[in-house]
GROMACS .gro file of C-alpha atoms in nm:
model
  391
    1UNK     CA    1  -0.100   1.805  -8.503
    2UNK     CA    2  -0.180   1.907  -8.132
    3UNK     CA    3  -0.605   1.962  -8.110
    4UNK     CA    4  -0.807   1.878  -7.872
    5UNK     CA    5  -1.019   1.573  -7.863
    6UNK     CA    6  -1.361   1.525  -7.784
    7UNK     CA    7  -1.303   1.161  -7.633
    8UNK     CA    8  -1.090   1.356  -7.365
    9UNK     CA    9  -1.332   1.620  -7.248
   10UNK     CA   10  -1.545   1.559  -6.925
   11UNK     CA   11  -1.907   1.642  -7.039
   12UNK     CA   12  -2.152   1.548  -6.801
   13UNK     CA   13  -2.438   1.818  -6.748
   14UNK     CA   14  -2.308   2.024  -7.045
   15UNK     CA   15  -2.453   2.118  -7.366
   16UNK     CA   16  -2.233   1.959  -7.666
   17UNK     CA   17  -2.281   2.174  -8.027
   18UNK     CA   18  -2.140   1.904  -8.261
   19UNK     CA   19  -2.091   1.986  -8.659
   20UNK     CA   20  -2.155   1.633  -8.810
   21UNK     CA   21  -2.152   1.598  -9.182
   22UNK     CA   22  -2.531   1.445  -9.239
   23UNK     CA   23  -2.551   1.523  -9.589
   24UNK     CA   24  -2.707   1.216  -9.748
   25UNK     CA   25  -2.835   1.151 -10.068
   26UNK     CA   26  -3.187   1.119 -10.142
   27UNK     CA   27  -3.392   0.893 -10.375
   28UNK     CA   28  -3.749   0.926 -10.418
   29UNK     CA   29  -3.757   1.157 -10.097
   30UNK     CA   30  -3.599   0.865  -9.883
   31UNK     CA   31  -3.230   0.861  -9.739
   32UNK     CA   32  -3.085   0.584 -10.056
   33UNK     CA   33  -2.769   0.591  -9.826
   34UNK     CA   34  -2.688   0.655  -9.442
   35UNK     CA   35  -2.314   0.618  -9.423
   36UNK     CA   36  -2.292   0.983  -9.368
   37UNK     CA   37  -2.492   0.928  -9.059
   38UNK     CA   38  -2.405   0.633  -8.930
   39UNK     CA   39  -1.978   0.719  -8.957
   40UNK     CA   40  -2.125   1.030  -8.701
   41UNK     CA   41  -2.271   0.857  -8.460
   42UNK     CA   42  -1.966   0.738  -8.247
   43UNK     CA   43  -1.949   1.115  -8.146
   44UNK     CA   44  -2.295   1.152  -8.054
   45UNK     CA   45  -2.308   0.840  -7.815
   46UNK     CA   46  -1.988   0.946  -7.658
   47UNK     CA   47  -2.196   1.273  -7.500
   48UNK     CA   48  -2.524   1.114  -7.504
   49UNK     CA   49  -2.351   0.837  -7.267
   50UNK     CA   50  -2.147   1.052  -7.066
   51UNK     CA   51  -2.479   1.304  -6.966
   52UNK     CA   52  -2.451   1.573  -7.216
   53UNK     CA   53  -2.731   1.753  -7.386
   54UNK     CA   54  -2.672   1.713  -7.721
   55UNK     CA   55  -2.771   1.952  -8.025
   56UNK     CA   56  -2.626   1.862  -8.379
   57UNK     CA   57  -2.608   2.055  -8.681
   58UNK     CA   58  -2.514   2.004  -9.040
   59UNK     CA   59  -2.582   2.132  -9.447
   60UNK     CA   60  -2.783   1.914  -9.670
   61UNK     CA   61  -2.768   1.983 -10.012
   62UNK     CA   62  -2.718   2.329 -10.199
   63UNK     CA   63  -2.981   2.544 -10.017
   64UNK     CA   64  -3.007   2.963 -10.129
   65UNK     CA   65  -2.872   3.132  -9.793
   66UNK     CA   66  -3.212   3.344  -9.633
   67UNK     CA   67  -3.443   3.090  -9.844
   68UNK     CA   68  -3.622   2.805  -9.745
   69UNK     CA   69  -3.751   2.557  -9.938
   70UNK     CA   70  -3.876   2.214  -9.835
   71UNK     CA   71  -3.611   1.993  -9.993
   72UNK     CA   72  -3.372   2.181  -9.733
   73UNK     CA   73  -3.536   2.076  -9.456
   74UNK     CA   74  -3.317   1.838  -9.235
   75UNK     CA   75  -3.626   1.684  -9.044
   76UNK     CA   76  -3.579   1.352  -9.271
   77UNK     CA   77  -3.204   1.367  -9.129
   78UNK     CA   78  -3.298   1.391  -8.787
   79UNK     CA   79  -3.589   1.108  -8.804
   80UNK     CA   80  -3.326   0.873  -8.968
   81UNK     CA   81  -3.103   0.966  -8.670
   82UNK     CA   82  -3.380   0.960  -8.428
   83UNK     CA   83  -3.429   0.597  -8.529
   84UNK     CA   84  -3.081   0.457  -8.487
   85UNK     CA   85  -3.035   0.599  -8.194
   86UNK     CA   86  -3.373   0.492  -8.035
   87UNK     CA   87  -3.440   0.873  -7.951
   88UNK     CA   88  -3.682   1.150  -8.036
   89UNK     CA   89  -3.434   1.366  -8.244
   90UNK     CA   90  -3.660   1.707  -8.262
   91UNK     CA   91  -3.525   1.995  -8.549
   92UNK     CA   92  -3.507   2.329  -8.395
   93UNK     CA   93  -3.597   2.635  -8.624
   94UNK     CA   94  -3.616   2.923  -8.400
   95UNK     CA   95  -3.247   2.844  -8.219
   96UNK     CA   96  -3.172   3.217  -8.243
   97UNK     CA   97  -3.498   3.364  -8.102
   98UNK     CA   98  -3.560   3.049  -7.866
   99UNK     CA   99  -3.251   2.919  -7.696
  100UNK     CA  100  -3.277   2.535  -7.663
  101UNK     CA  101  -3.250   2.442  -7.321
  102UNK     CA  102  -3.209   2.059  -7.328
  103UNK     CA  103  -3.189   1.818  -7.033
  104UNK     CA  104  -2.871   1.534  -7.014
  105UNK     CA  105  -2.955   1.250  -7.265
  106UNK     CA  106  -3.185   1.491  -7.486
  107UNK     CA  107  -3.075   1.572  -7.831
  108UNK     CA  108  -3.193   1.818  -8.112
  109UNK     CA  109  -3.112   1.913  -8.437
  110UNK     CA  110  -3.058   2.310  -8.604
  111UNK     CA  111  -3.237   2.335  -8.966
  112UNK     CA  112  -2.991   2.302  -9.232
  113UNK     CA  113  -2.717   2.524  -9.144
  114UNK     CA  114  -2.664   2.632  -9.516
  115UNK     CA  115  -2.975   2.814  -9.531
  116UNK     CA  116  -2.845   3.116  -9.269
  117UNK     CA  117  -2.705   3.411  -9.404
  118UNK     CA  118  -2.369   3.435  -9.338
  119UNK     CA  119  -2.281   3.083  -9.336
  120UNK     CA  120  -2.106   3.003  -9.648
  121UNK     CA  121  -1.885   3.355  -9.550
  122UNK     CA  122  -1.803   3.255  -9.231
  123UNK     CA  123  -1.951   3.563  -9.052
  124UNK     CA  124  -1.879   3.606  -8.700
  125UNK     CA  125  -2.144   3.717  -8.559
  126UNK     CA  126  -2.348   3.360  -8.685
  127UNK     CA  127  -2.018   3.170  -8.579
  128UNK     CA  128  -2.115   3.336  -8.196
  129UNK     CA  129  -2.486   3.253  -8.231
  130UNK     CA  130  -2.371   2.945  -8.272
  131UNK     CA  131  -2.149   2.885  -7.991
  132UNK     CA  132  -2.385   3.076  -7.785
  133UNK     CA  133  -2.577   2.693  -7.775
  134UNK     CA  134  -2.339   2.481  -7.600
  135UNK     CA  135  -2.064   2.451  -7.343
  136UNK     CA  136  -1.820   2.272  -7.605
  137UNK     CA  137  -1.838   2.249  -7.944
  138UNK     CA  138  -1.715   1.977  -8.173
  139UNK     CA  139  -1.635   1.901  -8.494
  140UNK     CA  140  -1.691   1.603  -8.619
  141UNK     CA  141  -1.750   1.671  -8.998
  142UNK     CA  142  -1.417   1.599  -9.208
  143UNK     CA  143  -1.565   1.676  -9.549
  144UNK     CA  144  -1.605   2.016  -9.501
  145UNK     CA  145  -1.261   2.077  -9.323
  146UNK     CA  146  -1.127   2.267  -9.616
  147UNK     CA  147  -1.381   2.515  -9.597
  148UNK     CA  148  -1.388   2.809  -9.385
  149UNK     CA  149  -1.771   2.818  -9.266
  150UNK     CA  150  -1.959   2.989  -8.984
  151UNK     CA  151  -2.051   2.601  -8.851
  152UNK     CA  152  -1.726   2.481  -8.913
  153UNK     CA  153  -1.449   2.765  -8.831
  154UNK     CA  154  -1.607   3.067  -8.684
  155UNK     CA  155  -1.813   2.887  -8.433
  156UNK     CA  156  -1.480   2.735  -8.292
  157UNK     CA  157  -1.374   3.070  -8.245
  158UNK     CA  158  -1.605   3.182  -7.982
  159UNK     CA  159  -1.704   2.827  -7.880
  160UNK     CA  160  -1.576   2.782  -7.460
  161UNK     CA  161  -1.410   2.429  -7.592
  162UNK     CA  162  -1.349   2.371  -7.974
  163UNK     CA  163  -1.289   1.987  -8.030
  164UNK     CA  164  -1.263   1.729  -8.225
  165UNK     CA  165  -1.495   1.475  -8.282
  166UNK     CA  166  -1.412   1.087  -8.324
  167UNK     CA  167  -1.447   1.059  -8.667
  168UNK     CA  168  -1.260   1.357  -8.751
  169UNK     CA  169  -1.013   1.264  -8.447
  170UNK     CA  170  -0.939   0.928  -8.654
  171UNK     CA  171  -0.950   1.076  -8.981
  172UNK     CA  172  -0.642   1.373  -8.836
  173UNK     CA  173  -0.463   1.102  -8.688
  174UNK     CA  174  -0.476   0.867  -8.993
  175UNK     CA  175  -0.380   1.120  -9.218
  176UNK     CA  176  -0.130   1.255  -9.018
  177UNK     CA  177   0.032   0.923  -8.947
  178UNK     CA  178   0.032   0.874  -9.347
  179UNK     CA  179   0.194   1.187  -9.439
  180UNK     CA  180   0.395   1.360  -9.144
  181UNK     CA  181   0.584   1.078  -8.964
  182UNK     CA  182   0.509   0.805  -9.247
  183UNK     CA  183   0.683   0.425  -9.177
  184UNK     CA  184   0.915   0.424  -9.528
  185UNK     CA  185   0.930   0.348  -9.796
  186UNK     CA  186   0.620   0.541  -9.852
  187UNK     CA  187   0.453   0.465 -10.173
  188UNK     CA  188   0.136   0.690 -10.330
  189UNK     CA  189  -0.079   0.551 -10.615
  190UNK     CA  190  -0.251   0.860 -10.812
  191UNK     CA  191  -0.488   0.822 -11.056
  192UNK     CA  192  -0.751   1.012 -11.243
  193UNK     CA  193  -0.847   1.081 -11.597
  194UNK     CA  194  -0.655   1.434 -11.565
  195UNK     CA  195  -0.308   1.564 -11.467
  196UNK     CA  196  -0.462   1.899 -11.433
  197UNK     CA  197  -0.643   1.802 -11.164
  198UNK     CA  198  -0.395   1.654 -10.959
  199UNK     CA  199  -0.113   1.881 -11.036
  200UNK     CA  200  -0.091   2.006 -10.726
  201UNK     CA  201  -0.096   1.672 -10.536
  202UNK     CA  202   0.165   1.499 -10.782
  203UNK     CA  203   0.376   1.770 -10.715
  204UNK     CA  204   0.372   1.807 -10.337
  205UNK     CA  205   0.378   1.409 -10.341
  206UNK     CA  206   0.690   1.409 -10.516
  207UNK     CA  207   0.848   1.574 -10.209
  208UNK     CA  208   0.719   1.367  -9.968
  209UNK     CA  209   0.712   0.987 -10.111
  210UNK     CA  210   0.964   0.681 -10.168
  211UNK     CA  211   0.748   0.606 -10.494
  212UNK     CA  212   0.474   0.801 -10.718
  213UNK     CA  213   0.272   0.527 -10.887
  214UNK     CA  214   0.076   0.696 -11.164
  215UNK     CA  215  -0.241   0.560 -11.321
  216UNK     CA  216  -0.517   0.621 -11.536
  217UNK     CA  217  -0.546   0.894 -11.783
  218UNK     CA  218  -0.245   1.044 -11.559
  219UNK     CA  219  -0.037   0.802 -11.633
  220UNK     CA  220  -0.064   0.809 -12.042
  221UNK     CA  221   0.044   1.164 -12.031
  222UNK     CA  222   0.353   1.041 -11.777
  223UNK     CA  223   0.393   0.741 -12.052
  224UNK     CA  224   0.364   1.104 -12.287
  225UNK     CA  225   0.616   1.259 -12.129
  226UNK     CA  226   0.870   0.944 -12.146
  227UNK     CA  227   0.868   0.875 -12.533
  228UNK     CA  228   0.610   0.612 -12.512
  229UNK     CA  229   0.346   0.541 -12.785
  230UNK     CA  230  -0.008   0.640 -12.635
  231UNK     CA  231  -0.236   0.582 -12.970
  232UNK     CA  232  -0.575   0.780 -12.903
  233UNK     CA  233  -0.570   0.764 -12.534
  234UNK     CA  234  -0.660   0.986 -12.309
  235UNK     CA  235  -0.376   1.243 -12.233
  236UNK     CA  236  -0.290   1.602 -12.164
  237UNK     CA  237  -0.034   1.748 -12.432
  238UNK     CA  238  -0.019   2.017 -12.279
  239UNK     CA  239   0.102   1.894 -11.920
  240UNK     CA  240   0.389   1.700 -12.040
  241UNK     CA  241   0.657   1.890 -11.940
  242UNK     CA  242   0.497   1.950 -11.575
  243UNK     CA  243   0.501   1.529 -11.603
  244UNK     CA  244   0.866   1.516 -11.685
  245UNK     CA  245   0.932   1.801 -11.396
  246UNK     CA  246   0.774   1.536 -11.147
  247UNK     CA  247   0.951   1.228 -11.252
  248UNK     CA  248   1.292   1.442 -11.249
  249UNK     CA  249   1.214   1.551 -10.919
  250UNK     CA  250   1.181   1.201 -10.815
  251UNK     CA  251   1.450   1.049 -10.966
  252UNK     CA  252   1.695   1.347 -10.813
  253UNK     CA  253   1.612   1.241 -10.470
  254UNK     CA  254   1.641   0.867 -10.560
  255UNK     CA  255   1.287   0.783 -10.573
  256UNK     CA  256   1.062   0.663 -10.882
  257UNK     CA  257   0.763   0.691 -11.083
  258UNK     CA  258   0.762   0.353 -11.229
  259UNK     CA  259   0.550   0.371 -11.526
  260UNK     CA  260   0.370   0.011 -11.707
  261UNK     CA  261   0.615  -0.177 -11.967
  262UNK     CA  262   0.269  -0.376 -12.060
  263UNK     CA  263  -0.082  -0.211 -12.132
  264UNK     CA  264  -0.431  -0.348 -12.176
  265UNK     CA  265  -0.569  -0.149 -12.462
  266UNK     CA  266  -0.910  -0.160 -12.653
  267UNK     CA  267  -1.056   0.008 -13.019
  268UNK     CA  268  -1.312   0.183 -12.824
  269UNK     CA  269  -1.433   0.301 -12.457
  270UNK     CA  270  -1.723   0.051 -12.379
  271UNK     CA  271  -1.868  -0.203 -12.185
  272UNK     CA  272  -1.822  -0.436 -12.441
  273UNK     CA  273  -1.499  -0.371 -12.564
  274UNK     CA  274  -1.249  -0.635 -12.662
  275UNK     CA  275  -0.937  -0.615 -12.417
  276UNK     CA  276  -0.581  -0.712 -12.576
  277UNK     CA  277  -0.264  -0.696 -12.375
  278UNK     CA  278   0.005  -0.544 -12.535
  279UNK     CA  279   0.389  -0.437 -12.437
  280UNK     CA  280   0.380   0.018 -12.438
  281UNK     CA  281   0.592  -0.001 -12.715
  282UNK     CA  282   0.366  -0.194 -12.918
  283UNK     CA  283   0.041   0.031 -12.890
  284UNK     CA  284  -0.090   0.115 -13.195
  285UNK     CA  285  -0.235   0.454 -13.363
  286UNK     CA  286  -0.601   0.344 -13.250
  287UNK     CA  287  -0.546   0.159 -12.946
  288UNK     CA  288  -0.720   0.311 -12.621
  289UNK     CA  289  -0.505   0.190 -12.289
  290UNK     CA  290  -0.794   0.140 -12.028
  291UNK     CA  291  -0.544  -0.042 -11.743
  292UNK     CA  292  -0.192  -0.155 -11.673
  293UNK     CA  293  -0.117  -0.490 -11.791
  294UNK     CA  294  -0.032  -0.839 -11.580
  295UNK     CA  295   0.359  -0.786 -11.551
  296UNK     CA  296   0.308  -0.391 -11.485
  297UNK     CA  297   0.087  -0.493 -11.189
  298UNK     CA  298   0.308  -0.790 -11.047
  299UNK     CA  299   0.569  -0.583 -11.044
  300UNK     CA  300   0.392  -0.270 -10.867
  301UNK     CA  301   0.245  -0.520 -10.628
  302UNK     CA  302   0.574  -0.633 -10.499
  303UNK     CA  303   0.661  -0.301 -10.452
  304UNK     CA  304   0.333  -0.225 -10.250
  305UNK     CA  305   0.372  -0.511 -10.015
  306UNK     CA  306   0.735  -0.416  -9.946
  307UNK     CA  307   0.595  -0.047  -9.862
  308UNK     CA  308   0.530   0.078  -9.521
  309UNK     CA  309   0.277   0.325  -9.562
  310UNK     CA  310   0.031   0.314  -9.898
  311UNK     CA  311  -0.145   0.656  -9.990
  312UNK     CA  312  -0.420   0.523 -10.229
  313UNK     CA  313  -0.630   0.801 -10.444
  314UNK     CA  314  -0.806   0.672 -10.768
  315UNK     CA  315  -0.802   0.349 -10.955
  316UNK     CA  316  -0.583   0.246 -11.227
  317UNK     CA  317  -0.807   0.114 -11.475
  318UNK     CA  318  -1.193   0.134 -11.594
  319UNK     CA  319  -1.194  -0.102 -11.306
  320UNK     CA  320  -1.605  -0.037 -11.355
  321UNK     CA  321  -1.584  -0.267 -11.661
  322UNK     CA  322  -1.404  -0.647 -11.557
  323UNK     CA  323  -1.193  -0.688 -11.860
  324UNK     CA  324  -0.994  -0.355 -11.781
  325UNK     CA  325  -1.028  -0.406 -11.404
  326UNK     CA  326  -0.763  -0.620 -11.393
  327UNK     CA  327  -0.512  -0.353 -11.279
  328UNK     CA  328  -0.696  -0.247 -11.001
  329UNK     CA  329  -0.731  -0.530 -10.845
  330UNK     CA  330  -0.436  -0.672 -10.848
  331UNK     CA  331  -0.296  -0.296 -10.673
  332UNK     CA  332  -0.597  -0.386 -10.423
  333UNK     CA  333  -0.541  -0.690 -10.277
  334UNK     CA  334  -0.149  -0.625 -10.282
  335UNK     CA  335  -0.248  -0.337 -10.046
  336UNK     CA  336  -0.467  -0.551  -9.857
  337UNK     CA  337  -0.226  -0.816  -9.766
  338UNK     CA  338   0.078  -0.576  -9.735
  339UNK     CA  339   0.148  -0.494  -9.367
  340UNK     CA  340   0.201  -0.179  -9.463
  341UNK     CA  341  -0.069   0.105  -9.294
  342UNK     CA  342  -0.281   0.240  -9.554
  343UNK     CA  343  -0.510   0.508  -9.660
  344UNK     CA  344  -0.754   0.519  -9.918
  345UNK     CA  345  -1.016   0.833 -10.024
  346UNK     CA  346  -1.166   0.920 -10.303
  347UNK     CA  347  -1.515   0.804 -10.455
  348UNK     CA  348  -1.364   0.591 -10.736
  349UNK     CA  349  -1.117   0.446 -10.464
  350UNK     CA  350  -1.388   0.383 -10.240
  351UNK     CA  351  -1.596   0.182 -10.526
  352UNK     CA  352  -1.251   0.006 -10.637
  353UNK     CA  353  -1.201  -0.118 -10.282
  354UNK     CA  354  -1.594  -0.241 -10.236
  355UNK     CA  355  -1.607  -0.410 -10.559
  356UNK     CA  356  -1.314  -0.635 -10.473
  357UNK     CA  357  -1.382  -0.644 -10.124
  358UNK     CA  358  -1.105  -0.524  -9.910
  359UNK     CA  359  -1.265  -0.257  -9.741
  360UNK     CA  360  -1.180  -0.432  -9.392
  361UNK     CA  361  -0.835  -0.487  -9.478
  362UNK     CA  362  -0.754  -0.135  -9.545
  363UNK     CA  363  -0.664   0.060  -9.251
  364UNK     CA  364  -0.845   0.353  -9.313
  365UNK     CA  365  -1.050   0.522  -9.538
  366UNK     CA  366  -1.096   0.861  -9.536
  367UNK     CA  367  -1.457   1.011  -9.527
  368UNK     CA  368  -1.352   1.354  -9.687
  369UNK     CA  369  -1.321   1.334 -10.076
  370UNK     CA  370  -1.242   1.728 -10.148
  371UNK     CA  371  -1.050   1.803  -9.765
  372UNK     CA  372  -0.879   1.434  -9.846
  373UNK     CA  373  -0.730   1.587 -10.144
  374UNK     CA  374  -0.650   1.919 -10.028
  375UNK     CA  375  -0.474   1.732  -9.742
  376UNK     CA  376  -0.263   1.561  -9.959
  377UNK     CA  377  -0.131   1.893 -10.133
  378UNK     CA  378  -0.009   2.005  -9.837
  379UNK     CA  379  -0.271   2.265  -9.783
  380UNK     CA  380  -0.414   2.403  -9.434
  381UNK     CA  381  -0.778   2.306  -9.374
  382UNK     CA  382  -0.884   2.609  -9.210
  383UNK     CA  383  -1.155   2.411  -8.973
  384UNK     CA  384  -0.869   2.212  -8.868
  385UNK     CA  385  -0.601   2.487  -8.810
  386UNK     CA  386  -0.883   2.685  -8.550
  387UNK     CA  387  -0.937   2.364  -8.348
  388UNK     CA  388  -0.522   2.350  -8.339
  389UNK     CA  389  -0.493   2.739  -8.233
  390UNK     CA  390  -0.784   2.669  -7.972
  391UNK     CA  391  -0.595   2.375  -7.808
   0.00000   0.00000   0.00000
């Protein structure tokens, strides 16, 4: 992937439009979690350091476009920001009738950019309003990459310079070292309560990997598909013969989706469940599997740390409750102390990998949970293929 990277531009005395992706959740009308902000600010001190007038902009919730209301309003965003960067952060909410004009080392924020007509369309005429702010404009917001926006895609457009941030430099490069020029053998671990979902993603996988480790409520219908008794787990019937598609395409080009030979299974899905480990063939009529068993997971381990690149999206267990978490961290810290390079995404991923504490032994995990995906399938993210015709 050839774009253009903020971190290379000279910037001094210019004015720096930069698409971050600020939207935090809120508790109580407080910020309950930063991370958002705090992954963008690499980006921001770049310019800010260099002498660049800075003006970012970003959604924040699921605003009505042409309404306001006040739990749009980005001004909690901008304090938040304003306060970890030791800086008056001001919001600016006449941008189109007022023009900012900002010194070097001043930075200001646009109201929520959801809330302008046009924006969710990506309408040209906002993407040139837009770029008619700043010298060079960056994007530095991965999580909306697979959406074609008026902040995200048509504002690169008819920007001067159309780059990419830090964050979404590192997050290109990651995923790009993961998937186009991978170190083999490659190995992917899917998981997810549905096949449906990750169709798609099995089956461009499948094309691309060394091995397709399946897990979850994914992996019962694979276990389906193979003859295996499932009991009352659950599976998708009706995707079975997609699931035996996959594993044929695998197996045709030499590769495997090794499914578990022992299963930790439970009467019921709770918290307080009693877990018993049994071999697949012995699950019974009203047995629920909630994880792999021991030997399943020694022997994907050893497979994981012989890998050389790990693609990691969702656990493959109820990891949430510890007698059916067993699984998942076993796959965890095999990852962890492989030397293979990984990457991880997904919000059940993300949990997995802070509730067993590996999170600095991963090489990197991806910000974007929807683009992450979407990436994987082999799709183009439109805000990413502009920023590659603009290089």
């Amino acid at each position: 992937m050839a774009f253009l990277k903020l971190t290379e531009q000279n910037v001094q005395g210019k004015t720096v439009l930069i698409r971050a992706d600020m939207n935090v959740p809120f508790k109580d009308g407080a910020i309950s979690d930063d991370t958002r902000i705090r992954a963008s600010l690499a980006s921001i001190q770049y310019c800010l350091d260099n002498g660049a007038a800075v003006i970012v902009m970003s959604h924040l919730g699921r605003p009505t476009e042409g309404e306001f209301h006040p739990e749009d309003d980005v001004a909690p965003v901008a304090a938040h920001l304003g306060k970890l960067l030791g800086k008056e952060v001001k919001v600016l909410n006449d941008w189109r009738e007022n023009k900012p004009a900002l010194k070097a080392g001043e930075i200001a924020m646009l109201q929520n950019v959801r809330i302008n007509k046009g924006e969710k369309k990506n309408d040209l005429e906002l993407g040139k309003a837009y770029a008619a702010l700043c010298d060079v404009f960056v994007n530095d917001a991965f999580g909306t990459a697979h959406r074609a926006q008026a902040s995200t895609e048509a504002v690169a457009q008819a920007a001067p310079v159309a780059c990419a941030g830090v964050l979404m430099a590192g997050e290109l490069d990651a995923l790009g070292k993961a998937l186009k020029e991978p170190a083999r053998p490659l190995a992917a671990i899917v998981a997810g309560s549905k096949v449906s979902t990750k169709l798609t993603i099995l089956e461009s996988l499948a094309d691309k990997v060394d091995q397709l480790i399946v897990g979850g409520g994914i992996a019962n219908t694979f276990l389906l598909a193979a003859g295996k008794p499932i009991g009352k787990s659950l599976a998708e019937h009706d995707l079975v013969e997609e699931s035996k598609k996959i594993m044929e395409k695998m197996a045709a080009k030499g590769g495997v989706v090794p499914l578990p030979t022992d299963v930790v299974v439970a009467k019921a899905f709770a918290a307080d469940a009693e877990a018993t480990v049994k071999n697949i063939d012995d699950v019974a009529e009203d047995d629920m599997i909630l994880d792999i068993g021991p030997q399943s997971a020694a022997s994907l381990a050893e497979a994981l740390k012989k890998a050389g690149t790990v693609v990691w999206n969702g656990p493959v267990g109820v990891f949430e409750f510890d007698q059916f978490a067993g699984g998942t961290e076993v796959l965890a810290k095999a990852i962890a102390d492989s030397s293979a390079f990984s990457i991880a995404g997904g919000g059940d991923t993300l949990a997995a990998i802070a509730k067993f504490g590996i999170t600095d032994q991963i090489s990197y995990i991806s910000t974007g949970g929807g683009a992450f995906l979407e990436f994987l399938e082999g799709k183009e993210l439109p805000a990413v293929a502009v920023l590659e015709k603009r290089a």
